[in-house]
Short mmCIF file of C-alpha atoms and ligand atoms in Angstrom, two decimals:
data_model
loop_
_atom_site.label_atom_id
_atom_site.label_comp_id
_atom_site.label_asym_id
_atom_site.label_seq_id
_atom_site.Cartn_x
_atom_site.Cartn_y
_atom_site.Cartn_z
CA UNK A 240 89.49 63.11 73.63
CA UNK A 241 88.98 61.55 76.82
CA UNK A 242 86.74 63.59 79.99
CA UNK A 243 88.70 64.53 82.70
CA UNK A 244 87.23 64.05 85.99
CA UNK A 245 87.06 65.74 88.95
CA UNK A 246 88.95 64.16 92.39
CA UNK A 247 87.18 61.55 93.68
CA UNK A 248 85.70 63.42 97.42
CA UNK A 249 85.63 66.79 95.11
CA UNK A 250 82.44 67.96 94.41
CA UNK A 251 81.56 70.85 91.91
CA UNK A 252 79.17 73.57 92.67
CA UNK A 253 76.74 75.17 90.07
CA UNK A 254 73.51 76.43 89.48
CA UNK A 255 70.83 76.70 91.96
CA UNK A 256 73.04 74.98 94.43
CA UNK A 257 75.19 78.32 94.24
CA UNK A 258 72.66 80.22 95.47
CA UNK A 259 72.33 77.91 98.39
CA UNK A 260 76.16 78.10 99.28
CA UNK A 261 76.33 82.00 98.91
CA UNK A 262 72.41 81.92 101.33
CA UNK A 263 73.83 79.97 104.02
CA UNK A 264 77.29 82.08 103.74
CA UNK A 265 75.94 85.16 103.75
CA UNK A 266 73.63 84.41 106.54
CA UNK A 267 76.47 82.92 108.61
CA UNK A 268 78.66 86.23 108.08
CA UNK A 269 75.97 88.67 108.68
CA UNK A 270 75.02 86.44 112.01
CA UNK A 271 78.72 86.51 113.24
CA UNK A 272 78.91 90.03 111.96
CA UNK A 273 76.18 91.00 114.81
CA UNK A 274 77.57 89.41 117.38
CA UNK A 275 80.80 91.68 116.61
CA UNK A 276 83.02 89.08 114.94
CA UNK A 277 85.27 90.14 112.46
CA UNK A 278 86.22 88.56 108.88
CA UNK A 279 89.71 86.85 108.52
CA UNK A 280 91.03 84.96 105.78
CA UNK A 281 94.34 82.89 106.34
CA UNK A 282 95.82 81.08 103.44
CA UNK A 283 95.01 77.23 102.01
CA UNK A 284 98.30 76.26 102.16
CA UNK A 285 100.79 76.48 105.58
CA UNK A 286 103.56 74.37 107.00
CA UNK A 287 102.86 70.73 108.07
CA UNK A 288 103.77 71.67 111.33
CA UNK A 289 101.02 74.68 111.93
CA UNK A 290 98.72 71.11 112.21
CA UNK A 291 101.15 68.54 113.54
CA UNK A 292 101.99 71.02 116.24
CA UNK A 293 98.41 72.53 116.48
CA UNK A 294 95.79 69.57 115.64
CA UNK A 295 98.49 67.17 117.19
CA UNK A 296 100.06 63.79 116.20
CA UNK A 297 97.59 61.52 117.97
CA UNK A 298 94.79 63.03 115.89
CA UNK A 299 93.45 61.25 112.81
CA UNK A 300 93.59 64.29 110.77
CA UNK A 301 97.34 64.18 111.43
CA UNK A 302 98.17 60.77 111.04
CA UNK A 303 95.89 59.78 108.36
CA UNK A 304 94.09 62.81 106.64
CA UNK A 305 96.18 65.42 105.44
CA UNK A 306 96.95 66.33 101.85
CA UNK A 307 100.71 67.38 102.93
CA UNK A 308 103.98 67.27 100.45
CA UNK A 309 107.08 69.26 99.32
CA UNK A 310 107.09 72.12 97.37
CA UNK A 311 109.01 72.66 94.23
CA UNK A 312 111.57 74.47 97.24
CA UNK A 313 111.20 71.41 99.30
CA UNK A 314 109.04 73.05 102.04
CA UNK A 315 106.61 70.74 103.52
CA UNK A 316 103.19 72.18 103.31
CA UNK A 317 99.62 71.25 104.04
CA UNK A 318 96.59 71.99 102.51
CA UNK A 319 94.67 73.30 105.55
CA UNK A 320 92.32 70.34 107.11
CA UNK A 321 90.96 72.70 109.15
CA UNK A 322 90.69 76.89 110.33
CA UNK A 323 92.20 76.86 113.76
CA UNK A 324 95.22 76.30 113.87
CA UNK A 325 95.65 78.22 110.58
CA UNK A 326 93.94 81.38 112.31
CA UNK A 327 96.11 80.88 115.76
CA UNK A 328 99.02 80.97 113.37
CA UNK A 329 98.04 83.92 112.13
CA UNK A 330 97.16 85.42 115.44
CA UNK A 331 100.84 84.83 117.20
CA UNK A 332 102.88 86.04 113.74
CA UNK A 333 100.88 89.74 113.09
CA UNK A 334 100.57 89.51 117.21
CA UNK A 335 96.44 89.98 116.69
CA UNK A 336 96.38 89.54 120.31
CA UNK A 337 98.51 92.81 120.94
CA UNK A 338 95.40 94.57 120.90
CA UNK A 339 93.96 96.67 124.09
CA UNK A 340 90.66 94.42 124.52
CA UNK A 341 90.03 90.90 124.38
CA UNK A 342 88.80 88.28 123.05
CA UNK A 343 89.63 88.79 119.96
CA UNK A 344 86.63 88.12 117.82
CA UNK A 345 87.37 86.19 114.12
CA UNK A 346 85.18 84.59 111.88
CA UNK A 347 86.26 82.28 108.67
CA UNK A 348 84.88 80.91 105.59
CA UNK A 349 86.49 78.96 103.04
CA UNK A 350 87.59 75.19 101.61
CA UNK A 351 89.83 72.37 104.02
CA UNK A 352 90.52 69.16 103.02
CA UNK A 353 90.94 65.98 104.61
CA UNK A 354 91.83 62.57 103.03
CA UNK A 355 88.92 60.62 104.47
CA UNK A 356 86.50 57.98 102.80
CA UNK A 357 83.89 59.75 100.70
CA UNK A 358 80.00 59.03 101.70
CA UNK A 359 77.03 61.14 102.98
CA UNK A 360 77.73 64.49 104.09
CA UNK A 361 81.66 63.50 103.86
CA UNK A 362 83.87 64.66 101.30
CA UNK A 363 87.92 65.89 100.64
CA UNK A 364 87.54 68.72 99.93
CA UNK A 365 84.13 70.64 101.94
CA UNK A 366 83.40 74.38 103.04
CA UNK A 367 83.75 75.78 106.40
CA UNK A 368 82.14 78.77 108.19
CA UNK A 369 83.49 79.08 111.96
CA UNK A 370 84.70 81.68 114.42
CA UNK A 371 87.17 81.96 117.11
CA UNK A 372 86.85 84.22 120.26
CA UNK A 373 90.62 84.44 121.50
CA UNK A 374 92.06 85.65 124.94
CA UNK A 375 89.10 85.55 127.17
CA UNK A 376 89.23 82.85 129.91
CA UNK A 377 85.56 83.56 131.07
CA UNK A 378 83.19 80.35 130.77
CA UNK A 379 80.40 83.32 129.50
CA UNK A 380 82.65 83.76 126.76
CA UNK A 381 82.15 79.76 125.55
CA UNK A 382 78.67 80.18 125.93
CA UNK A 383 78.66 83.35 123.64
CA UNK A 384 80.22 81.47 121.03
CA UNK A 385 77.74 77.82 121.34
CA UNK A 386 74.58 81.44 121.41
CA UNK A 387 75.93 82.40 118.33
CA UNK A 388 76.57 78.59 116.30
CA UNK A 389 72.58 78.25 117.74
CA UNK A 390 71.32 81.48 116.67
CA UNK A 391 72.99 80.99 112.99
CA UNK A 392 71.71 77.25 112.55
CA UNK A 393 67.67 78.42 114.15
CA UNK A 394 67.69 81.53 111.35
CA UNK A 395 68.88 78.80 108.65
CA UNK A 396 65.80 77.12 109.78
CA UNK A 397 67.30 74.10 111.16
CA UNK A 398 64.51 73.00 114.00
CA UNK A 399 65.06 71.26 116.74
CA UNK A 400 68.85 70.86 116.36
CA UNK A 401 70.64 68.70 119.09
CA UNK A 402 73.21 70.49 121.00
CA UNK A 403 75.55 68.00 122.35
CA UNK A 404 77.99 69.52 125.45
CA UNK A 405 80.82 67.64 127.72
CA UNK A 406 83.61 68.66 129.28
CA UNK A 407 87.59 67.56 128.59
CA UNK A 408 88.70 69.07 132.12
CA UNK A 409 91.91 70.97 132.28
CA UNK A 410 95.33 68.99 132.08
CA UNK A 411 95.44 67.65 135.10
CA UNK A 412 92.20 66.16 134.82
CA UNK A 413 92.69 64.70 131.38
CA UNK A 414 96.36 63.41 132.45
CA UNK A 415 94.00 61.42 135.62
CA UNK A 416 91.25 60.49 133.13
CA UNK A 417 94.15 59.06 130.18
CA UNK A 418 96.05 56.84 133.20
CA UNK A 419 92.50 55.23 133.94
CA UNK A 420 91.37 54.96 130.31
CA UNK A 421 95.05 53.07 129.74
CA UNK A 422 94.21 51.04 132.77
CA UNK A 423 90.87 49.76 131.55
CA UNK A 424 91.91 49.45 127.74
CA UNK A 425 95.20 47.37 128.85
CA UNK A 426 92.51 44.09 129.29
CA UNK A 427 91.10 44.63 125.91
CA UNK A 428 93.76 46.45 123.33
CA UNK A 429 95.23 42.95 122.09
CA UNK A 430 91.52 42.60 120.52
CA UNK A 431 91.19 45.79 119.65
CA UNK A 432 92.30 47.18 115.90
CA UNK A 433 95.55 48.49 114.93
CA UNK A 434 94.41 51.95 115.01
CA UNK A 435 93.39 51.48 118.33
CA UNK A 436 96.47 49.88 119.08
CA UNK A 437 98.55 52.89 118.22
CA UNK A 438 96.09 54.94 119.66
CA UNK A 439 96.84 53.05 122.92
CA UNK A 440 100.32 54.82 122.96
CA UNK A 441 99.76 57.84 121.42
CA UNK A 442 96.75 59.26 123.46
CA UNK A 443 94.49 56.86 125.02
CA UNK A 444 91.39 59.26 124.75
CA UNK A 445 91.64 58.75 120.51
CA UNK A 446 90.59 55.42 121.13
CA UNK A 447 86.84 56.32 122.52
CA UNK A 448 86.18 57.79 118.48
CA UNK A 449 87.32 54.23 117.03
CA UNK A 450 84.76 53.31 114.41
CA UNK A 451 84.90 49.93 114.62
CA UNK A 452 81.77 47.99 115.87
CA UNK A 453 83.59 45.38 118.06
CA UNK A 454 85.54 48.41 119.42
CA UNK A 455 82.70 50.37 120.11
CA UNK A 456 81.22 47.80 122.49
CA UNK A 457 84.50 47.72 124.46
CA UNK A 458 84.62 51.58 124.36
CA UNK A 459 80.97 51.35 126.23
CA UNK A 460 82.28 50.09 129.36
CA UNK A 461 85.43 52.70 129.38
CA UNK A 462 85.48 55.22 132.54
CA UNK A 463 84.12 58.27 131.61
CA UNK A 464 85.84 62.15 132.51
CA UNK A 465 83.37 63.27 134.86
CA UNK A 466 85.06 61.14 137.55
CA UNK A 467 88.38 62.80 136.87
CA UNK A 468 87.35 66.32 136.42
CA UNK A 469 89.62 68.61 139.08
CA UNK A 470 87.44 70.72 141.28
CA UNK A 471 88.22 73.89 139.00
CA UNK A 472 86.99 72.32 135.70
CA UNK A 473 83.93 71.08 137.53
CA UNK A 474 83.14 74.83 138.59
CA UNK A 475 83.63 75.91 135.20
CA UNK A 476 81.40 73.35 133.61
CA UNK A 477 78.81 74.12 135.96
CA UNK A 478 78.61 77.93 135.04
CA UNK A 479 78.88 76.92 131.26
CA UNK A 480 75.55 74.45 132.18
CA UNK A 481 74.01 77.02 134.31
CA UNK A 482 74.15 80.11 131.57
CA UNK A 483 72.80 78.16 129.01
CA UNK A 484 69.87 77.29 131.33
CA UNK A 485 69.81 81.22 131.92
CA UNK A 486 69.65 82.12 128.33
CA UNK A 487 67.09 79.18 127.49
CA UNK A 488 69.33 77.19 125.38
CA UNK A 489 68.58 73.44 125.01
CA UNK A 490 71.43 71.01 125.23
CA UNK A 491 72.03 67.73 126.26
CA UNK A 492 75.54 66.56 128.28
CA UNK A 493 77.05 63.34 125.99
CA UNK A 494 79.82 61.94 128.83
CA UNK A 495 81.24 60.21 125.45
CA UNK A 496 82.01 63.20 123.27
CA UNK A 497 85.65 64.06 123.29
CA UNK A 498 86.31 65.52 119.96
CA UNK A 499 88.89 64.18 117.87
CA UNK A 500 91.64 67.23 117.75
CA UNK A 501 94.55 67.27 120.62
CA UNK A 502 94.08 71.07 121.31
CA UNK A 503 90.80 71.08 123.56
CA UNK A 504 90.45 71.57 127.14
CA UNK A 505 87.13 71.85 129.19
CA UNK A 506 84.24 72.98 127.45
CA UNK A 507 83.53 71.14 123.84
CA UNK A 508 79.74 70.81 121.83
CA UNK A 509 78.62 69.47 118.71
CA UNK A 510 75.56 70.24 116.83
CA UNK A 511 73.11 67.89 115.59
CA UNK A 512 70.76 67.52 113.24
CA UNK A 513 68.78 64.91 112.10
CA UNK A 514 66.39 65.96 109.24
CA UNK A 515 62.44 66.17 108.51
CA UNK A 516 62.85 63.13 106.61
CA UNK A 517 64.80 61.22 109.02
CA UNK A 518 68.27 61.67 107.74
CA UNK A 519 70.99 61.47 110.37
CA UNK A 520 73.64 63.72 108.93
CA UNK A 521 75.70 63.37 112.13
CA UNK A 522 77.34 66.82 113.53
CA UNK A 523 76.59 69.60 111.56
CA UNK A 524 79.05 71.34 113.52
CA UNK A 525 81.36 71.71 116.14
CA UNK A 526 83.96 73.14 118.80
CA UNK A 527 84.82 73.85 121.97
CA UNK A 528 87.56 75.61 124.35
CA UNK A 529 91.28 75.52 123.58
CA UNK A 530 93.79 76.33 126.35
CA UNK A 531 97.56 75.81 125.03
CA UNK A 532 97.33 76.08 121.11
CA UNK A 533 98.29 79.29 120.79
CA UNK A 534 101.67 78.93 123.45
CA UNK A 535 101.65 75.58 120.88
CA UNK A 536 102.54 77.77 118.33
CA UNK A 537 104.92 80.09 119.84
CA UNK A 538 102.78 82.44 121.13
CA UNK A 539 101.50 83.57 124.78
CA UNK A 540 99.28 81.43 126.56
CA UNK A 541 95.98 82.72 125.37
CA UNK A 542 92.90 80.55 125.68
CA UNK A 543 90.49 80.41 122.94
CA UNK A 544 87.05 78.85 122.03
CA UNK A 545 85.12 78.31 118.42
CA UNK A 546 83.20 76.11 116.16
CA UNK A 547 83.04 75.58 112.95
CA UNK A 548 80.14 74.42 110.90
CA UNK A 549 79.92 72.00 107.69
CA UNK A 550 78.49 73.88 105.00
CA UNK A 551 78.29 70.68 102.94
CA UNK A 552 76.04 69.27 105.48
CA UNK A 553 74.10 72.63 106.04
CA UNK A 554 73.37 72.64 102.80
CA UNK A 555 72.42 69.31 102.31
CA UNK A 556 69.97 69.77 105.46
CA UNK A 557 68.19 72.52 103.75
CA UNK A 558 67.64 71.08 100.53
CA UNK A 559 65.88 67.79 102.40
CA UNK A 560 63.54 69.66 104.41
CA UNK A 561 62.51 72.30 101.33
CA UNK A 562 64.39 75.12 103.34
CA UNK A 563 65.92 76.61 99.79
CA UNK A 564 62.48 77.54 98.40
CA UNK A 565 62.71 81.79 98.52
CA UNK A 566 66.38 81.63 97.60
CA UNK A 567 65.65 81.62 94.11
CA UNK A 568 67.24 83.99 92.03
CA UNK A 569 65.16 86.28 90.29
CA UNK A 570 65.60 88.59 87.37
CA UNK A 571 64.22 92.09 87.22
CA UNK A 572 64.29 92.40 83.75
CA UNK A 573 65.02 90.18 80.60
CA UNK A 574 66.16 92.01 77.55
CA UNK A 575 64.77 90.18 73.97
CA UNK A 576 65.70 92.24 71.05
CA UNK A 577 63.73 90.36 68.28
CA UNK A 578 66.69 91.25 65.30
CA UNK A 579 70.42 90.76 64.98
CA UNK A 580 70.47 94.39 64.80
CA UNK A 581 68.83 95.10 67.96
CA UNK A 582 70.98 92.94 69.83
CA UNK A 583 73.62 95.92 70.77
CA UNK A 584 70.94 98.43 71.11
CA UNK A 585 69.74 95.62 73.75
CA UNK A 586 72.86 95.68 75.44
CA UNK A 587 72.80 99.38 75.82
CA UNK A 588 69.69 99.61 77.17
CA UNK A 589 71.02 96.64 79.60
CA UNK A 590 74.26 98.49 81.06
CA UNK A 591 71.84 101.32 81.02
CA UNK A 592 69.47 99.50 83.89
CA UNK A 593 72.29 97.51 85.59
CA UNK A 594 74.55 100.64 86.17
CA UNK A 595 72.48 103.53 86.91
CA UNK A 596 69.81 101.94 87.70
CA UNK A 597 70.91 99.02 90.50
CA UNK A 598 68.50 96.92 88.26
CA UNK A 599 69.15 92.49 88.05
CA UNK A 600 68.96 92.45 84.19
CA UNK A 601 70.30 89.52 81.66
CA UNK A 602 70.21 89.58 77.60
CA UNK A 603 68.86 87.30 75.15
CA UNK A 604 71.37 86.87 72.63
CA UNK A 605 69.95 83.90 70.06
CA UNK A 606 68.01 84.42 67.46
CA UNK A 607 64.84 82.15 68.65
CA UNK A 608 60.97 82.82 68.50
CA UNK A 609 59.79 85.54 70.52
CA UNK A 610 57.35 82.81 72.99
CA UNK A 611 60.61 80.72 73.41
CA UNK A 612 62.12 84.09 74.82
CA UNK A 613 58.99 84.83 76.88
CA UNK A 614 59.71 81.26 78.60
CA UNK A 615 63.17 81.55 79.14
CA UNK A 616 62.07 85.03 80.97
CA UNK A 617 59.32 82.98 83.41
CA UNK A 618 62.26 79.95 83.92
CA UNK A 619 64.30 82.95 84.96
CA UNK A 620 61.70 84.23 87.18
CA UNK A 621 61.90 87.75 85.65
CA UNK A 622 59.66 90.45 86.51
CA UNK A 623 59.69 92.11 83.03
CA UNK A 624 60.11 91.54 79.38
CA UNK A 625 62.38 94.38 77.75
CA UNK A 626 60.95 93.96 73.92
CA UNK A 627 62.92 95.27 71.27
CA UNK A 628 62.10 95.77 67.64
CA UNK A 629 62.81 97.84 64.68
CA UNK A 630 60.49 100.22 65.45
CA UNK A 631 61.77 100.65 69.05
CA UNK A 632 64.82 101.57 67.72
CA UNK A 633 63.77 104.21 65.88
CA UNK A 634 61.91 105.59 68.14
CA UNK A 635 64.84 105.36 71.10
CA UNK A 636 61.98 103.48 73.17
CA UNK A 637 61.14 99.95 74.31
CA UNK A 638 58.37 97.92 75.06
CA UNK A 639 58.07 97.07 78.80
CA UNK A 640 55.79 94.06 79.76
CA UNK A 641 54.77 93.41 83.37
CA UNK A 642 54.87 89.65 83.28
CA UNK A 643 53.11 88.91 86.43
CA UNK A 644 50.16 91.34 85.04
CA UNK A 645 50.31 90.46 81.67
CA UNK A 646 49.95 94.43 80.85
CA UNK A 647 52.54 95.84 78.20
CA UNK A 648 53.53 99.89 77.18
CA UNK A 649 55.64 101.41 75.23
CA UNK A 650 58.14 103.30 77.27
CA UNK A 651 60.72 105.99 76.18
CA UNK A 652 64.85 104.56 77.13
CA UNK A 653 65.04 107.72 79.15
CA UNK A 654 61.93 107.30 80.98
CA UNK A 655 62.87 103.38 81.62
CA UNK A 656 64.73 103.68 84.96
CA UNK A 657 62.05 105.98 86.16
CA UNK A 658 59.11 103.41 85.11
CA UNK A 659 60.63 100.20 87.39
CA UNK A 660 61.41 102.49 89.90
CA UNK A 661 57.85 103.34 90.22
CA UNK A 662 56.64 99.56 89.82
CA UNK A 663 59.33 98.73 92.88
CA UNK A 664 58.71 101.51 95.09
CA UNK A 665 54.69 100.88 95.26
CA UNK A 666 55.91 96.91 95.57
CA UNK A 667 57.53 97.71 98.72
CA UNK A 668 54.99 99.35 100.22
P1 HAM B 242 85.53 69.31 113.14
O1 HAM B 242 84.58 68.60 114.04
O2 HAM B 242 86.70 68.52 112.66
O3 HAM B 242 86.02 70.59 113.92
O4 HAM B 242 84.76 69.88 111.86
C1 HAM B 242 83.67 70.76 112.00
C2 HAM B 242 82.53 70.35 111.08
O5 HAM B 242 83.00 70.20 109.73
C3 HAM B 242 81.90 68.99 111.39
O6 HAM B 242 80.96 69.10 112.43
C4 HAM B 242 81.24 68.64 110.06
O7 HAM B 242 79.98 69.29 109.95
C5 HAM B 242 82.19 69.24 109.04
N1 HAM B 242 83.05 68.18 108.47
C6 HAM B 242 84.09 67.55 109.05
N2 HAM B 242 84.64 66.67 108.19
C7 HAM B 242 83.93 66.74 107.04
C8 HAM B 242 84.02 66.11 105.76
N3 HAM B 242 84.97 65.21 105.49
N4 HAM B 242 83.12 66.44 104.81
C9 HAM B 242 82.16 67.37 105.05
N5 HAM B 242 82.04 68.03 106.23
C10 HAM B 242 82.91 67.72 107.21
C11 HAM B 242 86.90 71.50 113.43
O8 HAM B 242 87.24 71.56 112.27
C12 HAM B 242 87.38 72.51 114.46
N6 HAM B 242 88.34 73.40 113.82
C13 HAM B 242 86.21 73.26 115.06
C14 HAM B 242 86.64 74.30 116.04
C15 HAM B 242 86.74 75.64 115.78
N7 HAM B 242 87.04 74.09 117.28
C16 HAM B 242 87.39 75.25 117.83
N8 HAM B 242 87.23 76.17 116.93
#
């Protein structure tokens, strides 16, 4: 019969990698979880229009990316190419914002999907952690949420990431900055690809994230937003600037970066990270400051900010600088009953450990040579050997080795629990 495949830009996650995902997950929640953020999980699928409305039509997720098609009911749905517009969805329908104090504090975890071209550190379907701070206009509250992406990605052990910061300007400054971008890109768009081209009319500001070489030397010479920023998004740039100087957080202003979702105004940042070895993996993450997405969607005009961070890429990161070393799984026990007929007294003695006893504890369950078992129990990194025999059985004991001491005793079943507990409690002092 013939293999079936996974989807090409799918990648499955096993073994040791596992651990990695669940490390860097954990750590992310517990992070967020400090700075008072609170766990949400919106569905995979919504309506097309959550992200045509939200991400916006001139995006590239919208025109080109999205997994999107009728249902059996002929509802057009999307699988979700990103959280935000998903979560500010969720926020205007259970009215999360109804609440007596804002922001409103959410962090996310889970799969999107975008149809882009697989390569490094790019795939269809890839992991997101993020959080969104919702209802708070403050520029302190931006800088909160860029702390708290910093903070996560230093206790990952990510050194000297790059924290990239610019400003979009509020409307009236982008509506100024897209009439001068259309002015200078008039002389050059009949050269320019067909993206770009329909870029042109759509939203002129798409066309600075054109990956085309020959492009990319035009885009060079393009005006840049600083010389269109209003008076009031300069003021609130400069306090963003000024309380990350405060709170000793290193960034570096990028006039280029615009971001390449409709819904941002003023304040956006990408982190990046190039690693030990010299691998660029591009932006580990990203955000920045949304003013109209949640009116967008029906709801009141609540500002928001976020990021969200590429746990594809994180984890990639960590494995090339050797950051995954202590995240090894270990056993506390491995059970090897050397009969057939020890094999459910093994199991008892197992459930016994694992339920009252809060003890990590797998089974042996082939009939194989007792030194195969013994190196099964080191590739598991187990701190004992549970040995079971005949005798053992009879005498409703075991033999307990410590494997890092090499020192073995026969212990009574009842006085089991008691003996680890004893070998754990001095190991923590
Ligand atoms: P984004 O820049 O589209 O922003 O994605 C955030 C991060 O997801 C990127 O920095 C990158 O690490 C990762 N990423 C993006 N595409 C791929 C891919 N094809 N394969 C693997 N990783 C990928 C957002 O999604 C916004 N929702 C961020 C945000 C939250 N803004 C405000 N709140």
């Amino acid at each position: 019969m013939e293999i079936i495949n996974n989807v090409k830009g799918t990648h499955d996650i096993f073994g040791e990698e596992t651990n990695a995902y669940d490390y860097v997950e954990s750590m992310m929640k517990s992070i967020a979880e400090l700075y008072a953020f609170n766990g949400v999980r919106p569905p995979v699928l919504e309506s097309d229009k959550v992200f045509s409305r939200g991400v916006g039509e001139s995006s590239d997720i919208v025109r080109k990316e999205m997994y999107t098609f009728p249902d059996k009911g002929g509802r057009m749905l999307t699988l979700r190419p990103e959280f935000t517009a998903g979560i500010m969805r969720m926020v205007v329908q259970n009215k999360l914002y109804a609440t007596n104090e804002l922001p409103l504090k959410l962090y996310y975890c889970g799969p999107v999907f975008r149809y882009e071209r697989p390569q490094l550190g790019r795939y269809r379907q890839f992991n997101q952690f993020g959080v969104e701070s919702i209802g708070n206009n403050s520029p302190i509250n931006d800088v909160e949420v860029i702390v708290l992406a910093y903070t996560i990605l230093c206790s990952l052990g990510l050194e000297g990431v790059k924290i990239k910061l610019n400003t979009l300007g509020d409307e009236k400054s982008r509506d100024n900055y897209r009439s001068a971008l259309r002015e200078y890109f008039a002389r050059h768009i009949d050269n320019m690809c067909e993206d770009c081209k329909q870029r042109y009319e759509l939203n002129p500001l798409r066309i600075l994230d054109c990956k085309v070489k020959e492009d990319q030397e035009i885009v060079k010479g393009a005006p840049k937003i600083n010389n269109y920023l209003s008076d009031e998004s300069k003021a609130i740039f400069i306090q963003v600037k000024d309380a990350l100087d405060v709170l000793e957080i290193p960034y570096e202003i990028d006039d280029g970066l615009v971001r390449g979702l409709d819904y941002y105004s003023e304040t956006v940042f990408e982190f990046h990270y190039v690693s030990k070895a010299g691998v660029d993996y591009g932006a580990v993450g990203a955000g920045g400051h949304y003013g109209k997405l949640m009116k967008e969607l029906g709801g009141p005009e609540l500002p928001g900010v976020g990021f969200s961070f590429g746990i594809e890429r994180i984890v990639s990161v960590l494995k090339d600088d050797g950051g995954l070393k202590d995240i090894k799984q270990e056993l506390d026990a491995y059970v090897m009953p050397l009969s057939e007929e020890a094999l459910l007294y093994a199991q008892e003695v197992a459930i016994l450990l694992r339920n009252s006893g809060g003890y990590r504890v797998d089974v042996c369950f082939d009939k194989t040579k007792l030194a195969n078992m013994f190196k099964r129990a080191a590739n598991k990194n187990a701190k004992f050997a549970i040995i079971i025999g005949e005798d053992e059985i009879n005498k409703d004991s075991v033999i307990l080795k410590d494997l890092a001491k090499q020192e073995q005793k026969e212990v009574k079943v009842d006085d089991l629990i008691n003996k680890l507990d004893e070998h754990f409690d001095k190991e923590e002092e």
